[in-house]
Amino acid sequence: MTDIKGKILIIEDELPIQRFLTVLLTGHGYQVKTCETGQLGINEVANWQPDLILLDLGLPDKDGLQVTQELREWTNTPIIVVSAKGEENNKVQALDLGANDYLTKPFGSAEFLARIRVALRASQPQYNIQEVEFLTFGDIKMDLVKRRVTRGDEVLHLTPTEYKILLLMAKNGDKVMTHRQILLDVWGPAYIDHNQYVRVHMAQLRHKIEKTPAQPQFILTETGIGYRLLIGDK
C-alpha cells in the first residue's frame, strides 16, 4: 500500500476541478478531502487538521480572501490559493493575508505537484530563527551571528538593506513574498507604495548572490506579485 505523503484539503465549489484534483493527488499518494464552501472548509481544517489547504478564491458563501484571513487567526497550515486568470490583485491580497503560494487556472499537473511539494515543506517542524547560527541555500551561507554572507570561500558584501531583504526571504524560503510584505518588513509602513525600492534592491542582490543574474537560480520573480527565494529542490 502507498504511504500517505500528506493530508490535503481542497476548498473548491467547481465539482469537475474537485474531481480532477482529487484523482491527481490520490494517485500521487496524498490523502484528500473536499469542501464546497468556505465555512465548511474552515470547519474541516479545525477537525481534520490537514497538512495543506488548496483554496479557491471564488466560493459561494465567502470569498477566499476572507477564508484566508480567518484561518490565519489560528493556524499556520500552508495555503495555496487557486485563482482564475485576471485576478492578480486578489492573489496579491491573499498572499499579503498569509497564503503561501498561488496557482492560476488552468495549470499543468507537473507544476501543480511541484508547488504542492514546496508548500508541504512549510508544514514540517521549523527551526527557531533565534536558535540557529547559519542559514544555507545552494552554495550560499548566511552567518546570522556575524551577519555575513558567503559563497564558498568568497565573502559577499551586502548593504544592510540587502542583508535584511535576504534574511527575510531566507526565513520564508520557497514562499512567495509580495512587494508589500517586503516593504513592510524592511522599510516600514510608510513605504508600502514604493515597489521600485524592492525592484532596485532585488536587482542589486541578484548581482551579488546569483552566478548568472539574468538567469537566477535563487531569487525568482513572481510577475506582478513579488519574489520567491528558492531554497529547496526544484
JSON list of C-alpha atoms in Angstrom, two decimals:
[
{"chain": "A", "resi": 1, "resn": "MET", "atom": "CA", "xyz": [0.00, 0.00, 0.00]},
{"chain": "A", "resi": 2, "resn": "THR", "atom": "CA", "xyz": [1.28, 3.51, -0.88]},
{"chain": "A", "resi": 3, "resn": "ASP", "atom": "CA", "xyz": [2.49, 5.56, 2.05]},
{"chain": "A", "resi": 4, "resn": "ILE", "atom": "CA", "xyz": [0.41, 8.69, 2.63]},
{"chain": "A", "resi": 5, "resn": "LYS", "atom": "CA", "xyz": [2.55, 11.73, 1.75]},
{"chain": "A", "resi": 6, "resn": "GLY", "atom": "CA", "xyz": [0.24, 14.19, 3.46]},
{"chain": "A", "resi": 7, "resn": "LYS", "atom": "CA", "xyz": [-3.35, 15.29, 4.05]},
{"chain": "A", "resi": 8, "resn": "ILE", "atom": "CA", "xyz": [-4.67, 17.88, 1.62]},
{"chain": "A", "resi": 9, "resn": "LEU", "atom": "CA", "xyz": [-7.95, 19.75, 1.97]},
{"chain": "A", "resi": 10, "resn": "ILE", "atom": "CA", "xyz": [-9.49, 21.15, -1.23]},
{"chain": "A", "resi": 11, "resn": "ILE", "atom": "CA", "xyz": [-11.88, 24.07, -0.73]},
{"chain": "A", "resi": 12, "resn": "GLU", "atom": "CA", "xyz": [-13.40, 24.40, -4.19]},
{"chain": "A", "resi": 13, "resn": "ASP", "atom": "CA", "xyz": [-17.00, 24.65, -5.40]},
{"chain": "A", "resi": 14, "resn": "GLU", "atom": "CA", "xyz": [-16.42, 23.56, -9.02]},
{"chain": "A", "resi": 15, "resn": "LEU", "atom": "CA", "xyz": [-17.04, 19.81, -8.95]},
{"chain": "A", "resi": 16, "resn": "PRO", "atom": "CA", "xyz": [-15.05, 18.97, -12.12]},
{"chain": "A", "resi": 17, "resn": "ILE", "atom": "CA", "xyz": [-11.98, 20.68, -10.64]},
{"chain": "A", "resi": 18, "resn": "GLN", "atom": "CA", "xyz": [-12.61, 18.95, -7.30]},
{"chain": "A", "resi": 19, "resn": "ARG", "atom": "CA", "xyz": [-12.68, 15.57, -9.01]},
{"chain": "A", "resi": 20, "resn": "PHE", "atom": "CA", "xyz": [-9.63, 16.28, -11.17]},
{"chain": "A", "resi": 21, "resn": "LEU", "atom": "CA", "xyz": [-7.51, 17.42, -8.21]},
{"chain": "A", "resi": 22, "resn": "THR", "atom": "CA", "xyz": [-8.70, 14.53, -6.05]},
{"chain": "A", "resi": 23, "resn": "VAL", "atom": "CA", "xyz": [-7.78, 11.91, -8.66]},
{"chain": "A", "resi": 24, "resn": "LEU", "atom": "CA", "xyz": [-4.41, 13.55, -9.33]},
{"chain": "A", "resi": 25, "resn": "LEU", "atom": "CA", "xyz": [-3.45, 13.91, -5.67]},
{"chain": "A", "resi": 26, "resn": "THR", "atom": "CA", "xyz": [-4.65, 10.49, -4.51]},
{"chain": "A", "resi": 27, "resn": "GLY", "atom": "CA", "xyz": [-2.81, 8.97, -7.46]},
{"chain": "A", "resi": 28, "resn": "HIS", "atom": "CA", "xyz": [0.40, 10.51, -6.12]},
{"chain": "A", "resi": 29, "resn": "GLY", "atom": "CA", "xyz": [-0.04, 9.26, -2.58]},
{"chain": "A", "resi": 30, "resn": "TYR", "atom": "CA", "xyz": [-1.89, 12.10, -0.85]},
{"chain": "A", "resi": 31, "resn": "GLN", "atom": "CA", "xyz": [-4.98, 11.77, 1.32]},
{"chain": "A", "resi": 32, "resn": "VAL", "atom": "CA", "xyz": [-7.66, 14.19, 0.16]},
{"chain": "A", "resi": 33, "resn": "LYS", "atom": "CA", "xyz": [-10.88, 15.74, 1.47]},
{"chain": "A", "resi": 34, "resn": "THR", "atom": "CA", "xyz": [-13.04, 18.30, -0.32]},
{"chain": "A", "resi": 35, "resn": "CYS", "atom": "CA", "xyz": [-15.39, 21.09, 0.72]},
{"chain": "A", "resi": 36, "resn": "GLU", "atom": "CA", "xyz": [-17.59, 23.29, -1.47]},
{"chain": "A", "resi": 37, "resn": "THR", "atom": "CA", "xyz": [-17.91, 26.35, 0.81]},
{"chain": "A", "resi": 38, "resn": "GLY", "atom": "CA", "xyz": [-15.55, 28.49, 2.82]},
{"chain": "A", "resi": 39, "resn": "GLN", "atom": "CA", "xyz": [-17.23, 27.83, 6.15]},
{"chain": "A", "resi": 40, "resn": "LEU", "atom": "CA", "xyz": [-17.24, 24.07, 5.67]},
{"chain": "A", "resi": 41, "resn": "GLY", "atom": "CA", "xyz": [-13.57, 24.34, 4.75]},
{"chain": "A", "resi": 42, "resn": "ILE", "atom": "CA", "xyz": [-12.73, 26.28, 7.91]},
{"chain": "A", "resi": 43, "resn": "ASN", "atom": "CA", "xyz": [-14.57, 23.68, 10.00]},
{"chain": "A", "resi": 44, "resn": "GLU", "atom": "CA", "xyz": [-12.72, 20.84, 8.26]},
{"chain": "A", "resi": 45, "resn": "VAL", "atom": "CA", "xyz": [-9.34, 22.49, 8.86]},
{"chain": "A", "resi": 46, "resn": "ALA", "atom": "CA", "xyz": [-10.14, 22.52, 12.57]},
{"chain": "A", "resi": 47, "resn": "ASN", "atom": "CA", "xyz": [-11.48, 18.97, 12.68]},
{"chain": "A", "resi": 48, "resn": "TRP", "atom": "CA", "xyz": [-9.28, 17.11, 10.18]},
{"chain": "A", "resi": 49, "resn": "GLN", "atom": "CA", "xyz": [-6.08, 19.17, 10.60]},
{"chain": "A", "resi": 50, "resn": "PRO", "atom": "CA", "xyz": [-4.73, 18.85, 7.04]},
{"chain": "A", "resi": 51, "resn": "ASP", "atom": "CA", "xyz": [-1.09, 19.39, 6.12]},
{"chain": "A", "resi": 52, "resn": "LEU", "atom": "CA", "xyz": [-2.03, 21.67, 3.22]},
{"chain": "A", "resi": 53, "resn": "ILE", "atom": "CA", "xyz": [-5.04, 23.66, 2.03]},
{"chain": "A", "resi": 54, "resn": "LEU", "atom": "CA", "xyz": [-5.95, 24.30, -1.62]},
{"chain": "A", "resi": 55, "resn": "LEU", "atom": "CA", "xyz": [-8.25, 27.31, -1.59]},
{"chain": "A", "resi": 56, "resn": "ASP", "atom": "CA", "xyz": [-10.34, 28.68, -4.45]},
{"chain": "A", "resi": 57, "resn": "LEU", "atom": "CA", "xyz": [-10.93, 32.43, -4.27]},
{"chain": "A", "resi": 58, "resn": "GLY", "atom": "CA", "xyz": [-14.44, 32.31, -5.73]},
{"chain": "A", "resi": 59, "resn": "LEU", "atom": "CA", "xyz": [-16.59, 30.45, -3.20]},
{"chain": "A", "resi": 60, "resn": "PRO", "atom": "CA", "xyz": [-20.39, 30.70, -2.87]},
{"chain": "A", "resi": 61, "resn": "ASP", "atom": "CA", "xyz": [-20.60, 31.78, 0.77]},
{"chain": "A", "resi": 62, "resn": "LYS", "atom": "CA", "xyz": [-17.44, 33.81, 1.46]},
{"chain": "A", "resi": 63, "resn": "ASP", "atom": "CA", "xyz": [-14.50, 34.62, -0.77]},
{"chain": "A", "resi": 64, "resn": "GLY", "atom": "CA", "xyz": [-11.09, 33.06, -0.38]},
{"chain": "A", "resi": 65, "resn": "LEU", "atom": "CA", "xyz": [-9.61, 36.28, 0.98]},
{"chain": "A", "resi": 66, "resn": "GLN", "atom": "CA", "xyz": [-11.95, 36.17, 3.96]},
{"chain": "A", "resi": 67, "resn": "VAL", "atom": "CA", "xyz": [-11.27, 32.46, 4.45]},
{"chain": "A", "resi": 68, "resn": "THR", "atom": "CA", "xyz": [-7.51, 33.09, 4.38]},
{"chain": "A", "resi": 69, "resn": "GLN", "atom": "CA", "xyz": [-7.81, 35.89, 6.91]},
{"chain": "A", "resi": 70, "resn": "GLU", "atom": "CA", "xyz": [-9.95, 33.79, 9.26]},
{"chain": "A", "resi": 71, "resn": "LEU", "atom": "CA", "xyz": [-7.63, 30.77, 9.01]},
{"chain": "A", "resi": 72, "resn": "ARG", "atom": "CA", "xyz": [-4.53, 32.83, 9.70]},
{"chain": "A", "resi": 73, "resn": "GLU", "atom": "CA", "xyz": [-6.04, 33.96, 13.00]},
{"chain": "A", "resi": 74, "resn": "TRP", "atom": "CA", "xyz": [-5.42, 30.47, 14.42]},
{"chain": "A", "resi": 75, "resn": "THR", "atom": "CA", "xyz": [-3.48, 28.19, 12.06]},
{"chain": "A", "resi": 76, "resn": "ASN", "atom": "CA", "xyz": [-0.21, 28.24, 10.09]},
{"chain": "A", "resi": 77, "resn": "THR", "atom": "CA", "xyz": [-1.23, 25.36, 7.82]},
{"chain": "A", "resi": 78, "resn": "PRO", "atom": "CA", "xyz": [0.16, 26.13, 4.34]},
{"chain": "A", "resi": 79, "resn": "ILE", "atom": "CA", "xyz": [-2.39, 27.59, 1.93]},
{"chain": "A", "resi": 80, "resn": "ILE", "atom": "CA", "xyz": [-2.14, 27.53, -1.86]},
{"chain": "A", "resi": 81, "resn": "VAL", "atom": "CA", "xyz": [-4.63, 29.89, -3.47]},
{"chain": "A", "resi": 82, "resn": "VAL", "atom": "CA", "xyz": [-6.23, 28.70, -6.70]},
{"chain": "A", "resi": 83, "resn": "SER", "atom": "CA", "xyz": [-7.23, 31.68, -8.82]},
{"chain": "A", "resi": 84, "resn": "ALA", "atom": "CA", "xyz": [-8.82, 32.31, -12.21]},
{"chain": "A", "resi": 85, "resn": "LYS", "atom": "CA", "xyz": [-6.94, 34.40, -14.74]},
{"chain": "A", "resi": 86, "resn": "GLY", "atom": "CA", "xyz": [-7.31, 38.16, -14.33]},
{"chain": "A", "resi": 87, "resn": "GLU", "atom": "CA", "xyz": [-7.41, 38.07, -10.52]},
{"chain": "A", "resi": 88, "resn": "GLU", "atom": "CA", "xyz": [-3.84, 39.21, -9.90]},
{"chain": "A", "resi": 89, "resn": "ASN", "atom": "CA", "xyz": [-4.91, 41.82, -7.34]},
{"chain": "A", "resi": 90, "resn": "ASN", "atom": "CA", "xyz": [-6.81, 39.19, -5.36]},
{"chain": "A", "resi": 91, "resn": "LYS", "atom": "CA", "xyz": [-3.80, 36.88, -5.42]},
{"chain": "A", "resi": 92, "resn": "VAL", "atom": "CA", "xyz": [-1.62, 39.68, -4.01]},
{"chain": "A", "resi": 93, "resn": "GLN", "atom": "CA", "xyz": [-4.17, 40.33, -1.27]},
{"chain": "A", "resi": 94, "resn": "ALA", "atom": "CA", "xyz": [-4.34, 36.62, -0.39]},
{"chain": "A", "resi": 95, "resn": "LEU", "atom": "CA", "xyz": [-0.55, 36.42, -0.14]},
{"chain": "A", "resi": 96, "resn": "ASP", "atom": "CA", "xyz": [-0.48, 39.55, 2.00]},
{"chain": "A", "resi": 97, "resn": "LEU", "atom": "CA", "xyz": [-3.05, 37.91, 4.27]},
{"chain": "A", "resi": 98, "resn": "GLY", "atom": "CA", "xyz": [-0.82, 34.88, 4.77]},
{"chain": "A", "resi": 99, "resn": "ALA", "atom": "CA", "xyz": [-1.31, 32.46, 1.86]},
{"chain": "A", "resi": 100, "resn": "ASN", "atom": "CA", "xyz": [1.90, 30.63, 0.94]},
{"chain": "A", "resi": 101, "resn": "ASP", "atom": "CA", "xyz": [1.52, 30.39, -2.81]},
{"chain": "A", "resi": 102, "resn": "TYR", "atom": "CA", "xyz": [-0.92, 30.68, -5.69]},
{"chain": "A", "resi": 103, "resn": "LEU", "atom": "CA", "xyz": [-1.83, 28.84, -8.88]},
{"chain": "A", "resi": 104, "resn": "THR", "atom": "CA", "xyz": [-3.66, 30.31, -11.84]},
{"chain": "A", "resi": 105, "resn": "LYS", "atom": "CA", "xyz": [-6.32, 28.24, -13.60]},
{"chain": "A", "resi": 106, "resn": "PRO", "atom": "CA", "xyz": [-5.74, 26.39, -15.84]},
{"chain": "A", "resi": 107, "resn": "PHE", "atom": "CA", "xyz": [-2.47, 24.88, -14.60]},
{"chain": "A", "resi": 108, "resn": "GLY", "atom": "CA", "xyz": [-0.40, 21.85, -15.56]},
{"chain": "A", "resi": 109, "resn": "SER", "atom": "CA", "xyz": [-0.20, 18.75, -13.39]},
{"chain": "A", "resi": 110, "resn": "ALA", "atom": "CA", "xyz": [3.61, 18.81, -13.14]},
{"chain": "A", "resi": 111, "resn": "GLU", "atom": "CA", "xyz": [3.72, 22.42, -11.92]},
{"chain": "A", "resi": 112, "resn": "PHE", "atom": "CA", "xyz": [0.81, 21.77, -9.56]},
{"chain": "A", "resi": 113, "resn": "LEU", "atom": "CA", "xyz": [2.53, 18.78, -7.92]},
{"chain": "A", "resi": 114, "resn": "ALA", "atom": "CA", "xyz": [5.81, 20.72, -7.64]},
{"chain": "A", "resi": 115, "resn": "ARG", "atom": "CA", "xyz": [4.03, 23.59, -5.86]},
{"chain": "A", "resi": 116, "resn": "ILE", "atom": "CA", "xyz": [2.43, 21.05, -3.53]},
{"chain": "A", "resi": 117, "resn": "ARG", "atom": "CA", "xyz": [5.83, 19.59, -2.61]},
{"chain": "A", "resi": 118, "resn": "VAL", "atom": "CA", "xyz": [7.27, 23.04, -1.97]},
{"chain": "A", "resi": 119, "resn": "ALA", "atom": "CA", "xyz": [4.33, 24.14, 0.19]},
{"chain": "A", "resi": 120, "resn": "LEU", "atom": "CA", "xyz": [4.33, 20.94, 2.23]},
{"chain": "A", "resi": 121, "resn": "ARG", "atom": "CA", "xyz": [7.87, 21.69, 3.36]},
{"chain": "A", "resi": 122, "resn": "ALA", "atom": "CA", "xyz": [6.31, 24.56, 5.31]},
{"chain": "A", "resi": 123, "resn": "SER", "atom": "CA", "xyz": [4.26, 22.03, 7.30]},
{"chain": "A", "resi": 124, "resn": "GLN", "atom": "CA", "xyz": [7.40, 20.37, 8.64]},
{"chain": "A", "resi": 125, "resn": "PRO", "atom": "CA", "xyz": [8.70, 21.41, 12.09]},
{"chain": "A", "resi": 126, "resn": "GLN", "atom": "CA", "xyz": [10.52, 24.71, 11.65]},
{"chain": "A", "resi": 127, "resn": "TYR", "atom": "CA", "xyz": [13.63, 25.88, 13.44]},
{"chain": "A", "resi": 128, "resn": "ASN", "atom": "CA", "xyz": [13.53, 28.96, 15.64]},
{"chain": "A", "resi": 129, "resn": "ILE", "atom": "CA", "xyz": [15.45, 31.65, 13.79]},
{"chain": "A", "resi": 130, "resn": "GLN", "atom": "CA", "xyz": [16.80, 32.85, 17.15]},
{"chain": "A", "resi": 131, "resn": "GLU", "atom": "CA", "xyz": [18.36, 29.45, 17.85]},
{"chain": "A", "resi": 132, "resn": "VAL", "atom": "CA", "xyz": [20.35, 28.91, 14.66]},
{"chain": "A", "resi": 133, "resn": "GLU", "atom": "CA", "xyz": [23.67, 30.39, 13.60]},
{"chain": "A", "resi": 134, "resn": "PHE", "atom": "CA", "xyz": [23.54, 29.68, 9.88]},
{"chain": "A", "resi": 135, "resn": "LEU", "atom": "CA", "xyz": [21.06, 29.59, 7.01]},
{"chain": "A", "resi": 136, "resn": "THR", "atom": "CA", "xyz": [22.10, 27.98, 3.74]},
{"chain": "A", "resi": 137, "resn": "PHE", "atom": "CA", "xyz": [20.68, 27.60, 0.24]},
{"chain": "A", "resi": 138, "resn": "GLY", "atom": "CA", "xyz": [22.69, 26.23, -2.64]},
{"chain": "A", "resi": 139, "resn": "ASP", "atom": "CA", "xyz": [26.28, 27.33, -2.11]},
{"chain": "A", "resi": 140, "resn": "ILE", "atom": "CA", "xyz": [25.22, 30.45, -0.20]},
{"chain": "A", "resi": 141, "resn": "LYS", "atom": "CA", "xyz": [25.73, 30.54, 3.57]},
{"chain": "A", "resi": 142, "resn": "MET", "atom": "CA", "xyz": [24.38, 33.20, 5.92]},
{"chain": "A", "resi": 143, "resn": "ASP", "atom": "CA", "xyz": [26.14, 33.61, 9.25]},
{"chain": "A", "resi": 144, "resn": "LEU", "atom": "CA", "xyz": [23.41, 35.12, 11.45]},
{"chain": "A", "resi": 145, "resn": "VAL", "atom": "CA", "xyz": [25.79, 35.89, 14.30]},
{"chain": "A", "resi": 146, "resn": "LYS", "atom": "CA", "xyz": [28.38, 37.77, 12.23]},
{"chain": "A", "resi": 147, "resn": "ARG", "atom": "CA", "xyz": [25.76, 39.00, 9.74]},
{"chain": "A", "resi": 148, "resn": "ARG", "atom": "CA", "xyz": [27.98, 37.74, 6.93]},
{"chain": "A", "resi": 149, "resn": "VAL", "atom": "CA", "xyz": [27.07, 36.06, 3.66]},
{"chain": "A", "resi": 150, "resn": "THR", "atom": "CA", "xyz": [29.47, 33.81, 1.75]},
{"chain": "A", "resi": 151, "resn": "ARG", "atom": "CA", "xyz": [29.52, 31.74, -1.40]},
{"chain": "A", "resi": 152, "resn": "GLY", "atom": "CA", "xyz": [32.13, 29.06, -0.85]},
{"chain": "A", "resi": 153, "resn": "ASP", "atom": "CA", "xyz": [35.20, 30.95, 0.41]},
{"chain": "A", "resi": 154, "resn": "GLU", "atom": "CA", "xyz": [34.06, 34.25, -1.09]},
{"chain": "A", "resi": 155, "resn": "VAL", "atom": "CA", "xyz": [32.55, 36.89, 1.20]},
{"chain": "A", "resi": 156, "resn": "LEU", "atom": "CA", "xyz": [29.61, 38.66, -0.45]},
{"chain": "A", "resi": 157, "resn": "HIS", "atom": "CA", "xyz": [29.50, 42.31, 0.57]},
{"chain": "A", "resi": 158, "resn": "LEU", "atom": "CA", "xyz": [25.84, 43.18, 1.12]},
{"chain": "A", "resi": 159, "resn": "THR", "atom": "CA", "xyz": [24.49, 46.51, 2.27]},
{"chain": "A", "resi": 160, "resn": "PRO", "atom": "CA", "xyz": [22.43, 46.47, 5.49]},
{"chain": "A", "resi": 161, "resn": "THR", "atom": "CA", "xyz": [19.21, 46.73, 3.44]},
{"chain": "A", "resi": 162, "resn": "GLU", "atom": "CA", "xyz": [20.25, 43.90, 1.11]},
{"chain": "A", "resi": 163, "resn": "TYR", "atom": "CA", "xyz": [21.06, 41.74, 4.10]},
{"chain": "A", "resi": 164, "resn": "LYS", "atom": "CA", "xyz": [17.65, 42.44, 5.67]},
{"chain": "A", "resi": 165, "resn": "ILE", "atom": "CA", "xyz": [15.91, 41.51, 2.44]},
{"chain": "A", "resi": 166, "resn": "LEU", "atom": "CA", "xyz": [17.89, 38.30, 2.04]},
{"chain": "A", "resi": 167, "resn": "LEU", "atom": "CA", "xyz": [17.31, 37.32, 5.68]},
{"chain": "A", "resi": 168, "resn": "LEU", "atom": "CA", "xyz": [13.57, 37.91, 5.29]},
{"chain": "A", "resi": 169, "resn": "MET", "atom": "CA", "xyz": [13.49, 35.83, 2.12]},
{"chain": "A", "resi": 170, "resn": "ALA", "atom": "CA", "xyz": [15.57, 33.04, 3.67]},
{"chain": "A", "resi": 171, "resn": "LYS", "atom": "CA", "xyz": [13.32, 32.85, 6.72]},
{"chain": "A", "resi": 172, "resn": "ASN", "atom": "CA", "xyz": [10.40, 32.46, 4.32]},
{"chain": "A", "resi": 173, "resn": "GLY", "atom": "CA", "xyz": [12.22, 30.18, 1.92]},
{"chain": "A", "resi": 174, "resn": "ASP", "atom": "CA", "xyz": [10.18, 28.90, -1.05]},
{"chain": "A", "resi": 175, "resn": "LYS", "atom": "CA", "xyz": [7.26, 31.14, -0.09]},
{"chain": "A", "resi": 176, "resn": "VAL", "atom": "CA", "xyz": [6.04, 33.92, -2.36]},
{"chain": "A", "resi": 177, "resn": "MET", "atom": "CA", "xyz": [6.73, 37.28, -0.69]},
{"chain": "A", "resi": 178, "resn": "THR", "atom": "CA", "xyz": [4.73, 40.21, -2.05]},
{"chain": "A", "resi": 179, "resn": "HIS", "atom": "CA", "xyz": [6.18, 43.66, -2.59]},
{"chain": "A", "resi": 180, "resn": "ARG", "atom": "CA", "xyz": [4.03, 44.89, 0.29]},
{"chain": "A", "resi": 181, "resn": "GLN", "atom": "CA", "xyz": [5.30, 42.22, 2.70]},
{"chain": "A", "resi": 182, "resn": "ILE", "atom": "CA", "xyz": [8.92, 43.03, 1.86]},
{"chain": "A", "resi": 183, "resn": "LEU", "atom": "CA", "xyz": [8.39, 46.78, 2.11]},
{"chain": "A", "resi": 184, "resn": "LEU", "atom": "CA", "xyz": [6.63, 46.49, 5.49]},
{"chain": "A", "resi": 185, "resn": "ASP", "atom": "CA", "xyz": [9.33, 44.29, 6.98]},
{"chain": "A", "resi": 186, "resn": "VAL", "atom": "CA", "xyz": [12.39, 46.05, 5.58]},
{"chain": "A", "resi": 187, "resn": "TRP", "atom": "CA", "xyz": [11.36, 49.71, 5.22]},
{"chain": "A", "resi": 188, "resn": "GLY", "atom": "CA", "xyz": [8.22, 50.05, 7.33]},
{"chain": "A", "resi": 189, "resn": "PRO", "atom": "CA", "xyz": [4.56, 51.01, 6.71]},
{"chain": "A", "resi": 190, "resn": "ALA", "atom": "CA", "xyz": [5.37, 54.45, 5.30]},
{"chain": "A", "resi": 191, "resn": "TYR", "atom": "CA", "xyz": [6.93, 52.82, 2.23]},
{"chain": "A", "resi": 192, "resn": "ILE", "atom": "CA", "xyz": [4.30, 50.24, 1.22]},
{"chain": "A", "resi": 193, "resn": "ASP", "atom": "CA", "xyz": [3.63, 52.01, -2.11]},
{"chain": "A", "resi": 194, "resn": "HIS", "atom": "CA", "xyz": [7.31, 52.20, -3.12]},
{"chain": "A", "resi": 195, "resn": "ASN", "atom": "CA", "xyz": [7.58, 48.99, -5.14]},
{"chain": "A", "resi": 196, "resn": "GLN", "atom": "CA", "xyz": [10.56, 50.40, -7.03]},
{"chain": "A", "resi": 197, "resn": "TYR", "atom": "CA", "xyz": [12.63, 50.16, -3.82]},
{"chain": "A", "resi": 198, "resn": "VAL", "atom": "CA", "xyz": [12.17, 46.40, -3.85]},
{"chain": "A", "resi": 199, "resn": "ARG", "atom": "CA", "xyz": [12.92, 46.04, -7.57]},
{"chain": "A", "resi": 200, "resn": "VAL", "atom": "CA", "xyz": [16.14, 48.06, -7.35]},
{"chain": "A", "resi": 201, "resn": "HIS", "atom": "CA", "xyz": [17.46, 46.22, -4.31]},
{"chain": "A", "resi": 202, "resn": "MET", "atom": "CA", "xyz": [16.48, 42.80, -5.67]},
{"chain": "A", "resi": 203, "resn": "ALA", "atom": "CA", "xyz": [18.41, 43.56, -8.85]},
{"chain": "A", "resi": 204, "resn": "GLN", "atom": "CA", "xyz": [21.47, 44.54, -6.79]},
{"chain": "A", "resi": 205, "resn": "LEU", "atom": "CA", "xyz": [21.08, 41.46, -4.61]},
{"chain": "A", "resi": 206, "resn": "ARG", "atom": "CA", "xyz": [20.89, 39.19, -7.64]},
{"chain": "A", "resi": 207, "resn": "HIS", "atom": "CA", "xyz": [24.17, 40.57, -8.97]},
{"chain": "A", "resi": 208, "resn": "LYS", "atom": "CA", "xyz": [25.83, 39.61, -5.70]},
{"chain": "A", "resi": 209, "resn": "ILE", "atom": "CA", "xyz": [24.07, 36.30, -5.00]},
{"chain": "A", "resi": 210, "resn": "GLU", "atom": "CA", "xyz": [23.48, 34.79, -8.42]},
{"chain": "A", "resi": 211, "resn": "LYS", "atom": "CA", "xyz": [26.24, 33.41, -10.63]},
{"chain": "A", "resi": 212, "resn": "THR", "atom": "CA", "xyz": [24.20, 34.48, -13.67]},
{"chain": "A", "resi": 213, "resn": "PRO", "atom": "CA", "xyz": [21.88, 37.33, -12.58]},
{"chain": "A", "resi": 214, "resn": "ALA", "atom": "CA", "xyz": [19.92, 37.24, -15.85]},
{"chain": "A", "resi": 215, "resn": "GLN", "atom": "CA", "xyz": [19.09, 33.58, -15.17]},
{"chain": "A", "resi": 216, "resn": "PRO", "atom": "CA", "xyz": [18.61, 33.49, -11.41]},
{"chain": "A", "resi": 217, "resn": "GLN", "atom": "CA", "xyz": [18.67, 30.19, -9.54]},
{"chain": "A", "resi": 218, "resn": "PHE", "atom": "CA", "xyz": [17.60, 31.51, -6.15]},
{"chain": "A", "resi": 219, "resn": "ILE", "atom": "CA", "xyz": [15.75, 34.85, -6.30]},
{"chain": "A", "resi": 220, "resn": "LEU", "atom": "CA", "xyz": [12.81, 34.24, -8.61]},
{"chain": "A", "resi": 221, "resn": "THR", "atom": "CA", "xyz": [10.40, 36.92, -9.81]},
{"chain": "A", "resi": 222, "resn": "GLU", "atom": "CA", "xyz": [6.67, 36.30, -9.42]},
{"chain": "A", "resi": 223, "resn": "THR", "atom": "CA", "xyz": [5.45, 38.74, -12.08]},
{"chain": "A", "resi": 224, "resn": "GLY", "atom": "CA", "xyz": [3.19, 41.43, -10.70]},
{"chain": "A", "resi": 225, "resn": "ILE", "atom": "CA", "xyz": [3.28, 39.80, -7.25]},
{"chain": "A", "resi": 226, "resn": "GLY", "atom": "CA", "xyz": [6.73, 39.84, -5.68]},
{"chain": "A", "resi": 227, "resn": "TYR", "atom": "CA", "xyz": [9.60, 37.40, -5.22]},
{"chain": "A", "resi": 228, "resn": "ARG", "atom": "CA", "xyz": [10.41, 33.91, -4.02]},
{"chain": "A", "resi": 229, "resn": "LEU", "atom": "CA", "xyz": [13.74, 32.65, -2.67]},
{"chain": "A", "resi": 230, "resn": "LEU", "atom": "CA", "xyz": [14.13, 29.08, -3.90]},
{"chain": "A", "resi": 231, "resn": "ILE", "atom": "CA", "xyz": [15.94, 27.10, -1.22]},
{"chain": "A", "resi": 232, "resn": "GLY", "atom": "CA", "xyz": [14.60, 23.58, -1.73]},
{"chain": "A", "resi": 233, "resn": "ASP", "atom": "CA", "xyz": [14.80, 21.05, -4.52]},
{"chain": "A", "resi": 234, "resn": "LYS", "atom": "CA", "xyz": [13.21, 22.15, -7.75]}
]
